Amino acid sequence: MRTRVAVVGAGPAGLLLSHLLDAEGVDSVVVETRTRDHVESRIRAGILEQSTVDVLTAAGLGGRLAAQGDRHRGIHLQWPHERHHLDFETLIGRSVTVYGQTEVQKDLGAAVRQPVLYGVRDTAVHDAESERPYLTFEDAEGHRQRLDAEVVVGCDGSFGPSRGSVPQAVRQTWERTYPYSWLGILADVAPSTDELIYAWHPDGFALHSMRSATVSRLYLQVPNGTPVRDWPDDRIWEALATRLGHGQDGWQLTPGPITDRSVLPMRSFVQQPMRHGRLFLAGDAAHIVPPTGAKGLNLAVADVALLAPALASWLLRGDPALADAYPGTALRRVWRCTHFSWWMTTMLHTGGDPFDAQLQLSQLRRVTTSEAAARELAENYAGLPIGF
């Protein structure tokens, strides 16, 4: 097989890249280890920046998003006995949209016209430093395959082969593992809030999010290594009610049937360069952020929104300038979002140190009483321009 761009990974980054390349007139083939059903059913992010909404809409993927997405003007920040709303639209004229990654994935799966090969195994990147890189893999029928290309793009996350295909001698990585995790649940119950609640509490952070008018998504800070079995339904709802302020100013948390639960470790990770020869990295293959700032999916979209026109300019018109600039341009946004995610995480998660707790409360009061501080949060949360 032969194509111009071989894409490893059929998550949102890989499929969006294929879709954008197709619009530019560039052929691609996407290979994915998991089945299509598995990829489209994974419970992941649910908050889209304004920049992400703009990219998807401009790419012709905004139909269901416009009809079913829930536009939010801002977020609530809370600590015991206080809850404050930050109105992004008033502060910066931008908003965010609640629309699950599973829905984005389905939209992309229905729209993509280039070949996508699911269920492959043992994918490997070869000759990235040459002018003819290629992939080898075993297809779903068990046949060994070779896919020749002009460019390979790794959109295969933390555990795919692309990240490790950058030689260790030129690779730089930065990583922080946080001393807590999130216990996340999906519940078949209407959200108890109009917009997300980010709650600081001495018992630990809590977040009330949602996926639709009938499905709530909620999180609790828990110690690393916490087994899911330690948190039966009653304990989860009791902790959520306590941390989110059930009964505070008459607000009520409505419990419901829990349909999914999992524990998510928290870490920050950045690898550079995001290009080695003719191998480019995008999304979680190059960077991971804790979910507090809602940046993971949005960073992946920003990466491929930069990369698609860069590859088209290089492969179709012989101009490598944008492709050469991609690693630096992408990393500026990556590090800004990495900092914002770290800042939100460390401001809201408790660690048992009374001094740190007072610093966190001071920061929360600053953000909710200073227009300048609130605007800084809003600009980062709602999404900086793609190529800022």
GROMACS .gro file of C-alpha atoms in nm:
model
  388
    1MET     CA    1   0.000   0.000   0.000
    2ARG     CA    2   0.106   0.357  -0.059
    3THR     CA    3  -0.025   0.695   0.051
    4ARG     CA    4   0.104   1.045   0.103
    5VAL     CA    5   0.035   1.062   0.478
    6ALA     CA    6   0.022   0.756   0.703
    7VAL     CA    7  -0.165   0.833   1.025
    8VAL     CA    8  -0.123   0.611   1.332
    9GLY     CA    9  -0.430   0.628   1.554
   10ALA     CA   10  -0.799   0.678   1.472
   11GLY     CA   11  -0.899   0.883   1.773
   12PRO     CA   12  -1.021   1.242   1.726
   13ALA     CA   13  -0.674   1.370   1.632
   14GLY     CA   14  -0.612   1.104   1.366
   15LEU     CA   15  -0.956   1.116   1.207
   16LEU     CA   16  -0.972   1.496   1.211
   17LEU     CA   17  -0.630   1.512   1.048
   18SER     CA   18  -0.744   1.270   0.777
   19HIS     CA   19  -1.059   1.476   0.722
   20LEU     CA   20  -0.868   1.804   0.699
   21LEU     CA   21  -0.606   1.655   0.466
   22ASP     CA   22  -0.881   1.526   0.241
   23ALA     CA   23  -1.025   1.877   0.218
   24GLU     CA   24  -0.680   1.999   0.112
   25GLY     CA   25  -0.652   1.727  -0.154
   26VAL     CA   26  -0.392   1.514   0.029
   27ASP     CA   27  -0.438   1.135   0.045
   28SER     CA   28  -0.400   0.955   0.377
   29VAL     CA   29  -0.451   0.615   0.536
   30VAL     CA   30  -0.525   0.578   0.909
   31VAL     CA   31  -0.436   0.263   1.106
   32GLU     CA   32  -0.584   0.188   1.447
   33THR     CA   33  -0.523  -0.094   1.694
   34ARG     CA   34  -0.874  -0.101   1.841
   35THR     CA   35  -1.208  -0.165   1.675
   36ARG     CA   36  -1.424   0.120   1.553
   37ASP     CA   37  -1.692   0.036   1.811
   38HIS     CA   38  -1.436   0.056   2.091
   39VAL     CA   39  -1.296   0.388   1.972
   40GLU     CA   40  -1.642   0.541   1.940
   41SER     CA   41  -1.758   0.426   2.283
   42ARG     CA   42  -1.467   0.543   2.499
   43ILE     CA   43  -1.573   0.787   2.770
   44ARG     CA   44  -1.341   1.084   2.745
   45ALA     CA   45  -1.350   1.464   2.746
   46GLY     CA   46  -1.668   1.664   2.716
   47ILE     CA   47  -1.577   2.035   2.708
   48LEU     CA   48  -1.492   2.196   2.374
   49GLU     CA   49  -1.311   2.528   2.360
   50GLN     CA   50  -1.446   2.798   2.134
   51SER     CA   51  -1.141   2.739   1.913
   52THR     CA   52  -1.227   2.369   1.879
   53VAL     CA   53  -1.590   2.446   1.793
   54ASP     CA   54  -1.467   2.689   1.527
   55VAL     CA   55  -1.231   2.429   1.374
   56LEU     CA   56  -1.497   2.156   1.364
   57THR     CA   57  -1.759   2.390   1.221
   58ALA     CA   58  -1.526   2.522   0.950
   59ALA     CA   59  -1.446   2.160   0.859
   60GLY     CA   60  -1.815   2.081   0.799
   61LEU     CA   61  -1.850   1.885   1.122
   62GLY     CA   62  -2.071   2.127   1.310
   63GLY     CA   63  -2.419   1.991   1.233
   64ARG     CA   64  -2.486   1.769   1.535
   65LEU     CA   65  -2.256   1.984   1.746
   66ALA     CA   66  -2.474   2.289   1.683
   67ALA     CA   67  -2.796   2.094   1.737
   68GLN     CA   68  -2.697   1.890   2.042
   69GLY     CA   69  -2.407   2.075   2.202
   70ASP     CA   70  -2.482   2.279   2.513
   71ARG     CA   71  -2.312   2.619   2.501
   72HIS     CA   72  -2.195   2.743   2.841
   73ARG     CA   73  -2.119   3.105   2.917
   74GLY     CA   74  -1.875   3.011   3.195
   75ILE     CA   75  -1.812   2.800   3.506
   76HIS     CA   76  -1.880   2.808   3.879
   77LEU     CA   77  -1.590   2.815   4.127
   78GLN     CA   78  -1.677   2.703   4.478
   79TRP     CA   79  -1.537   2.651   4.825
   80PRO     CA   80  -1.727   2.594   5.150
   81HIS     CA   81  -2.011   2.847   5.188
   82GLU     CA   82  -1.924   3.034   4.869
   83ARG     CA   83  -2.001   2.979   4.500
   84HIS     CA   84  -1.911   3.229   4.227
   85HIS     CA   85  -1.992   3.232   3.856
   86LEU     CA   86  -1.731   3.341   3.602
   87ASP     CA   87  -1.908   3.463   3.288
   88PHE     CA   88  -1.664   3.409   3.002
   89GLU     CA   89  -1.882   3.583   2.747
   90THR     CA   90  -1.893   3.900   2.954
   91LEU     CA   91  -1.522   3.880   3.031
   92ILE     CA   92  -1.379   3.787   2.688
   93GLY     CA   93  -1.669   3.738   2.446
   94ARG     CA   94  -1.611   3.362   2.412
   95SER     CA   95  -1.777   3.049   2.547
   96VAL     CA   96  -1.733   2.671   2.573
   97THR     CA   97  -1.958   2.388   2.457
   98VAL     CA   98  -2.048   2.064   2.633
   99TYR     CA   99  -2.030   1.792   2.366
  100GLY     CA  100  -1.874   1.457   2.450
  101GLN     CA  101  -1.565   1.324   2.278
  102THR     CA  102  -1.767   1.014   2.192
  103GLU     CA  103  -1.996   1.237   1.984
  104VAL     CA  104  -1.702   1.410   1.815
  105GLN     CA  105  -1.563   1.066   1.734
  106LYS     CA  106  -1.892   0.953   1.580
  107ASP     CA  107  -1.913   1.270   1.370
  108LEU     CA  108  -1.561   1.215   1.241
  109GLY     CA  109  -1.622   0.845   1.174
  110ALA     CA  110  -1.926   0.930   0.964
  111ALA     CA  111  -1.751   1.209   0.773
  112VAL     CA  112  -1.403   1.073   0.699
  113ARG     CA  113  -1.360   0.956   0.338
  114GLN     CA  114  -1.002   0.831   0.346
  115PRO     CA  115  -0.927   0.465   0.436
  116VAL     CA  116  -0.926   0.378   0.808
  117LEU     CA  117  -0.796   0.033   0.900
  118TYR     CA  118  -0.919  -0.082   1.241
  119GLY     CA  119  -0.803  -0.379   1.445
  120VAL     CA  120  -0.439  -0.378   1.330
  121ARG     CA  121  -0.156  -0.510   1.546
  122ASP     CA  122   0.218  -0.465   1.593
  123THR     CA  123   0.236  -0.129   1.417
  124ALA     CA  124   0.590   0.002   1.373
  125VAL     CA  125   0.736   0.320   1.220
  126HIS     CA  126   1.038   0.277   0.991
  127ASP     CA  127   1.290   0.509   0.824
  128ALA     CA  128   1.146   0.831   0.965
  129GLU     CA  129   1.469   1.011   0.882
  130SER     CA  130   1.451   0.915   0.514
  131GLU     CA  131   1.237   1.059   0.236
  132ARG     CA  132   1.031   0.738   0.227
  133PRO     CA  133   0.911   0.646   0.573
  134TYR     CA  134   0.674   0.353   0.609
  135LEU     CA  135   0.463   0.157   0.853
  136THR     CA  136   0.443  -0.217   0.904
  137PHE     CA  137   0.156  -0.387   1.082
  138GLU     CA  138  -0.063  -0.694   1.088
  139ASP     CA  139  -0.414  -0.625   0.960
  140ALA     CA  140  -0.739  -0.749   1.114
  141GLU     CA  141  -0.722  -1.067   0.904
  142GLY     CA  142  -0.373  -1.149   1.030
  143HIS     CA  143  -0.181  -1.051   0.715
  144ARG     CA  144   0.145  -0.858   0.738
  145GLN     CA  145   0.122  -0.523   0.562
  146ARG     CA  146   0.354  -0.241   0.463
  147LEU     CA  147   0.226   0.113   0.411
  148ASP     CA  148   0.467   0.343   0.228
  149ALA     CA  149   0.423   0.717   0.271
  150GLU     CA  150   0.587   1.055   0.235
  151VAL     CA  151   0.500   1.154   0.594
  152VAL     CA  152   0.397   0.962   0.906
  153VAL     CA  153   0.189   1.130   1.176
  154GLY     CA  154   0.161   0.972   1.520
  155CYS     CA  155  -0.181   1.036   1.676
  156ASP     CA  156  -0.165   0.716   1.882
  157GLY     CA  157  -0.149   0.847   2.236
  158SER     CA  158   0.073   0.748   2.526
  159PHE     CA  159   0.108   0.378   2.447
  160GLY     CA  160   0.137   0.375   2.068
  161PRO     CA  161   0.463   0.325   1.878
  162SER     CA  162   0.505   0.678   1.745
  163ARG     CA  163   0.632   0.852   2.058
  164GLY     CA  164   0.904   0.591   2.106
  165SER     CA  165   1.008   0.616   1.741
  166VAL     CA  166   1.177   0.947   1.813
  167PRO     CA  167   1.536   0.843   1.903
  168GLN     CA  168   1.622   0.877   2.268
  169ALA     CA  169   1.931   1.077   2.178
  170VAL     CA  170   1.718   1.366   2.048
  171ARG     CA  171   1.415   1.320   2.272
  172GLN     CA  172   1.340   1.547   2.567
  173THR     CA  173   1.059   1.480   2.811
  174TRP     CA  174   0.910   1.663   3.106
  175GLU     CA  175   0.668   1.491   3.341
  176ARG     CA  176   0.484   1.550   3.666
  177THR     CA  177   0.277   1.286   3.845
  178TYR     CA  178   0.023   1.429   4.086
  179PRO     CA  179  -0.039   1.273   4.430
  180TYR     CA  180  -0.409   1.215   4.365
  181SER     CA  181  -0.648   1.071   4.109
  182TRP     CA  182  -1.007   1.130   3.995
  183LEU     CA  183  -1.290   0.888   4.056
  184GLY     CA  184  -1.522   0.964   3.764
  185ILE     CA  185  -1.881   0.851   3.721
  186LEU     CA  186  -2.152   0.874   3.458
  187ALA     CA  187  -2.504   0.885   3.599
  188ASP     CA  188  -2.842   0.866   3.428
  189VAL     CA  189  -2.976   1.176   3.597
  190ALA     CA  190  -3.032   1.532   3.481
  191PRO     CA  191  -2.749   1.767   3.586
  192SER     CA  192  -2.807   1.951   3.911
  193THR     CA  193  -2.634   2.261   3.773
  194ASP     CA  194  -2.662   2.481   3.467
  195GLU     CA  195  -2.283   2.499   3.418
  196LEU     CA  196  -1.982   2.314   3.557
  197ILE     CA  197  -1.904   2.345   3.926
  198TYR     CA  198  -1.536   2.326   4.026
  199ALA     CA  199  -1.536   2.276   4.404
  200TRP     CA  200  -1.247   2.310   4.651
  201HIS     CA  201  -1.322   2.126   4.974
  202PRO     CA  202  -1.108   2.011   5.271
  203ASP     CA  203  -1.209   1.653   5.189
  204GLY     CA  204  -1.083   1.690   4.832
  205PHE     CA  205  -1.179   1.840   4.499
  206ALA     CA  206  -1.510   1.765   4.327
  207LEU     CA  207  -1.644   1.853   3.982
  208HIS     CA  208  -2.001   1.850   3.857
  209SER     CA  209  -2.005   1.827   3.478
  210MET     CA  210  -2.253   1.680   3.232
  211ARG     CA  211  -2.286   1.508   2.896
  212SER     CA  212  -2.646   1.593   2.808
  213ALA     CA  213  -2.973   1.709   2.959
  214THR     CA  214  -3.021   1.359   3.103
  215VAL     CA  215  -2.665   1.241   3.179
  216SER     CA  216  -2.438   1.383   3.448
  217ARG     CA  217  -2.060   1.342   3.469
  218LEU     CA  218  -1.909   1.388   3.816
  219TYR     CA  219  -1.565   1.351   3.969
  220LEU     CA  220  -1.411   1.313   4.313
  221GLN     CA  221  -1.049   1.355   4.417
  222VAL     CA  222  -0.923   1.026   4.559
  223PRO     CA  223  -0.579   0.895   4.661
  224ASN     CA  224  -0.365   0.731   4.393
  225GLY     CA  225  -0.422   0.358   4.372
  226THR     CA  226  -0.780   0.378   4.496
  227PRO     CA  227  -0.977   0.065   4.393
  228VAL     CA  228  -1.315   0.140   4.235
  229ARG     CA  229  -1.471  -0.125   4.459
  230ASP     CA  230  -1.396   0.093   4.762
  231TRP     CA  231  -1.655   0.343   4.638
  232PRO     CA  232  -2.009   0.200   4.632
  233ASP     CA  233  -2.290   0.421   4.506
  234ASP     CA  234  -2.400   0.553   4.844
  235ARG     CA  235  -2.048   0.657   4.939
  236ILE     CA  236  -1.999   0.835   4.604
  237TRP     CA  237  -2.320   1.037   4.629
  238GLU     CA  238  -2.257   1.125   4.994
  239ALA     CA  239  -1.908   1.255   4.915
  240LEU     CA  240  -2.032   1.448   4.613
  241ALA     CA  241  -2.311   1.607   4.816
  242THR     CA  242  -2.066   1.713   5.087
  243ARG     CA  243  -1.801   1.854   4.856
  244LEU     CA  244  -2.042   2.022   4.614
  245GLY     CA  245  -2.241   2.192   4.890
  246HIS     CA  246  -2.572   2.008   4.903
  247GLY     CA  247  -2.813   2.231   5.095
  248GLN     CA  248  -2.592   2.540   5.057
  249ASP     CA  249  -2.824   2.832   4.974
  250GLY     CA  250  -3.094   2.580   4.892
  251TRP     CA  251  -2.895   2.400   4.620
  252GLN     CA  252  -2.963   2.028   4.589
  253LEU     CA  253  -2.756   1.750   4.430
  254THR     CA  254  -2.985   1.490   4.270
  255PRO     CA  255  -2.841   1.136   4.269
  256GLY     CA  256  -2.922   0.877   4.005
  257PRO     CA  257  -2.820   0.538   3.863
  258ILE     CA  258  -2.443   0.517   3.803
  259THR     CA  259  -2.370   0.357   3.465
  260ASP     CA  260  -1.991   0.389   3.454
  261ARG     CA  261  -1.712   0.451   3.703
  262SER     CA  262  -1.334   0.455   3.678
  263VAL     CA  263  -1.025   0.597   3.848
  264LEU     CA  264  -0.810   0.832   3.642
  265PRO     CA  265  -0.448   0.905   3.747
  266MET     CA  266  -0.335   1.265   3.701
  267ARG     CA  267  -0.016   1.365   3.525
  268SER     CA  268   0.143   1.622   3.301
  269PHE     CA  269   0.377   1.512   3.023
  270VAL     CA  270   0.543   1.691   2.730
  271GLN     CA  271   0.781   1.541   2.476
  272GLN     CA  272   0.977   1.728   2.216
  273PRO     CA  273   1.057   1.750   1.936
  274MET     CA  274   0.710   1.704   1.789
  275ARG     CA  275   0.880   1.625   1.460
  276HIS     CA  276   1.167   1.394   1.378
  277GLY     CA  277   1.252   1.372   1.009
  278ARG     CA  278   0.922   1.287   0.840
  279LEU     CA  279   0.753   1.171   1.159
  280PHE     CA  280   0.523   1.424   1.324
  281LEU     CA  281   0.353   1.385   1.663
  282ALA     CA  282   0.011   1.522   1.757
  283GLY     CA  283  -0.220   1.496   2.057
  284ASP     CA  284  -0.145   1.262   2.344
  285ALA     CA  285   0.149   1.112   2.156
  286ALA     CA  286   0.334   1.434   2.239
  287HIS     CA  287   0.164   1.572   2.550
  288ILE     CA  288  -0.075   1.485   2.832
  289VAL     CA  289  -0.243   1.723   3.074
  290PRO     CA  290  -0.452   1.660   3.384
  291PRO     CA  291  -0.820   1.699   3.297
  292THR     CA  292  -0.888   1.986   3.536
  293GLY     CA  293  -0.846   2.252   3.268
  294ALA     CA  294  -1.036   2.059   2.996
  295LYS     CA  295  -0.743   2.081   2.756
  296GLY     CA  296  -0.659   1.728   2.633
  297LEU     CA  297  -0.896   1.693   2.337
  298ASN     CA  298  -0.871   2.062   2.259
  299LEU     CA  299  -0.492   2.048   2.236
  300ALA     CA  300  -0.516   1.752   1.998
  301VAL     CA  301  -0.754   1.946   1.773
  302ALA     CA  302  -0.522   2.247   1.777
  303ASP     CA  303  -0.224   2.028   1.679
  304VAL     CA  304  -0.389   1.881   1.372
  305ALA     CA  305  -0.549   2.213   1.274
  306LEU     CA  306  -0.193   2.345   1.249
  307LEU     CA  307  -0.050   2.031   1.091
  308ALA     CA  308  -0.299   1.970   0.809
  309PRO     CA  309  -0.234   2.296   0.616
  310ALA     CA  310   0.137   2.263   0.689
  311LEU     CA  311   0.154   1.918   0.528
  312ALA     CA  312  -0.062   2.029   0.235
  313SER     CA  313   0.165   2.325   0.167
  314TRP     CA  314   0.471   2.100   0.176
  315LEU     CA  315   0.343   1.797  -0.015
  316LEU     CA  316   0.133   1.976  -0.277
  317ARG     CA  317   0.322   2.302  -0.330
  318GLY     CA  318   0.674   2.214  -0.220
  319ASP     CA  319   0.680   2.477   0.054
  320PRO     CA  320   0.810   2.328   0.382
  321ALA     CA  321   0.794   2.650   0.587
  322LEU     CA  322   0.478   2.566   0.786
  323ALA     CA  323   0.587   2.205   0.841
  324ASP     CA  324   0.924   2.328   0.968
  325ALA     CA  325   0.750   2.573   1.200
  326TYR     CA  326   0.495   2.321   1.332
  327PRO     CA  327   0.695   2.188   1.630
  328GLY     CA  328   0.766   2.532   1.769
  329THR     CA  329   0.420   2.674   1.702
  330ALA     CA  330   0.245   2.372   1.851
  331LEU     CA  331   0.470   2.360   2.158
  332ARG     CA  332   0.400   2.724   2.246
  333ARG     CA  333   0.034   2.636   2.285
  334VAL     CA  334   0.113   2.302   2.450
  335TRP     CA  335   0.320   2.465   2.724
  336ARG     CA  336   0.063   2.741   2.780
  337CYS     CA  337  -0.211   2.480   2.821
  338THR     CA  338   0.016   2.261   3.033
  339HIS     CA  339   0.072   2.552   3.269
  340PHE     CA  340  -0.297   2.637   3.284
  341SER     CA  341  -0.391   2.275   3.356
  342TRP     CA  342  -0.127   2.254   3.630
  343TRP     CA  343  -0.248   2.584   3.778
  344MET     CA  344  -0.614   2.478   3.786
  345THR     CA  345  -0.516   2.141   3.931
  346THR     CA  346  -0.295   2.276   4.209
  347MET     CA  347  -0.544   2.551   4.296
  348LEU     CA  348  -0.833   2.311   4.348
  349HIS     CA  349  -0.693   1.982   4.482
  350THR     CA  350  -0.623   1.949   4.852
  351GLY     CA  351  -0.321   1.778   5.001
  352GLY     CA  352  -0.369   1.811   5.375
  353ASP     CA  353  -0.124   2.098   5.430
  354PRO     CA  354  -0.302   2.388   5.610
  355PHE     CA  355  -0.061   2.646   5.466
  356ASP     CA  356  -0.123   2.527   5.110
  357ALA     CA  357  -0.498   2.531   5.176
  358GLN     CA  358  -0.489   2.899   5.269
  359LEU     CA  359  -0.287   2.979   4.957
  360GLN     CA  360  -0.545   2.798   4.744
  361LEU     CA  361  -0.835   2.984   4.903
  362SER     CA  362  -0.652   3.312   4.854
  363GLN     CA  363  -0.609   3.232   4.485
  364LEU     CA  364  -0.976   3.138   4.449
  365ARG     CA  365  -1.083   3.464   4.612
  366ARG     CA  366  -0.852   3.655   4.380
  367VAL     CA  367  -0.993   3.490   4.068
  368THR     CA  368  -1.352   3.555   4.174
  369THR     CA  369  -1.304   3.919   4.281
  370SER     CA  370  -1.050   4.052   4.028
  371GLU     CA  371  -1.167   4.109   3.672
  372ALA     CA  372  -0.809   4.082   3.547
  373ALA     CA  373  -0.758   3.746   3.720
  374ALA     CA  374  -1.098   3.620   3.604
  375ARG     CA  375  -1.022   3.724   3.247
  376GLU     CA  376  -0.693   3.535   3.253
  377LEU     CA  377  -0.872   3.216   3.358
  378ALA     CA  378  -1.147   3.273   3.099
  379GLU     CA  379  -0.902   3.331   2.813
  380ASN     CA  380  -0.721   3.007   2.885
  381TYR     CA  381  -1.028   2.795   2.960
  382ALA     CA  382  -1.231   2.909   2.658
  383GLY     CA  383  -0.930   2.856   2.434
  384LEU     CA  384  -0.650   3.067   2.295
  385PRO     CA  385  -0.628   3.114   1.916
  386ILE     CA  386  -0.494   2.805   1.740
  387GLY     CA  387  -0.172   2.966   1.621
  388PHE     CA  388  -0.127   3.227   1.895
   0.00000   0.00000   0.00000
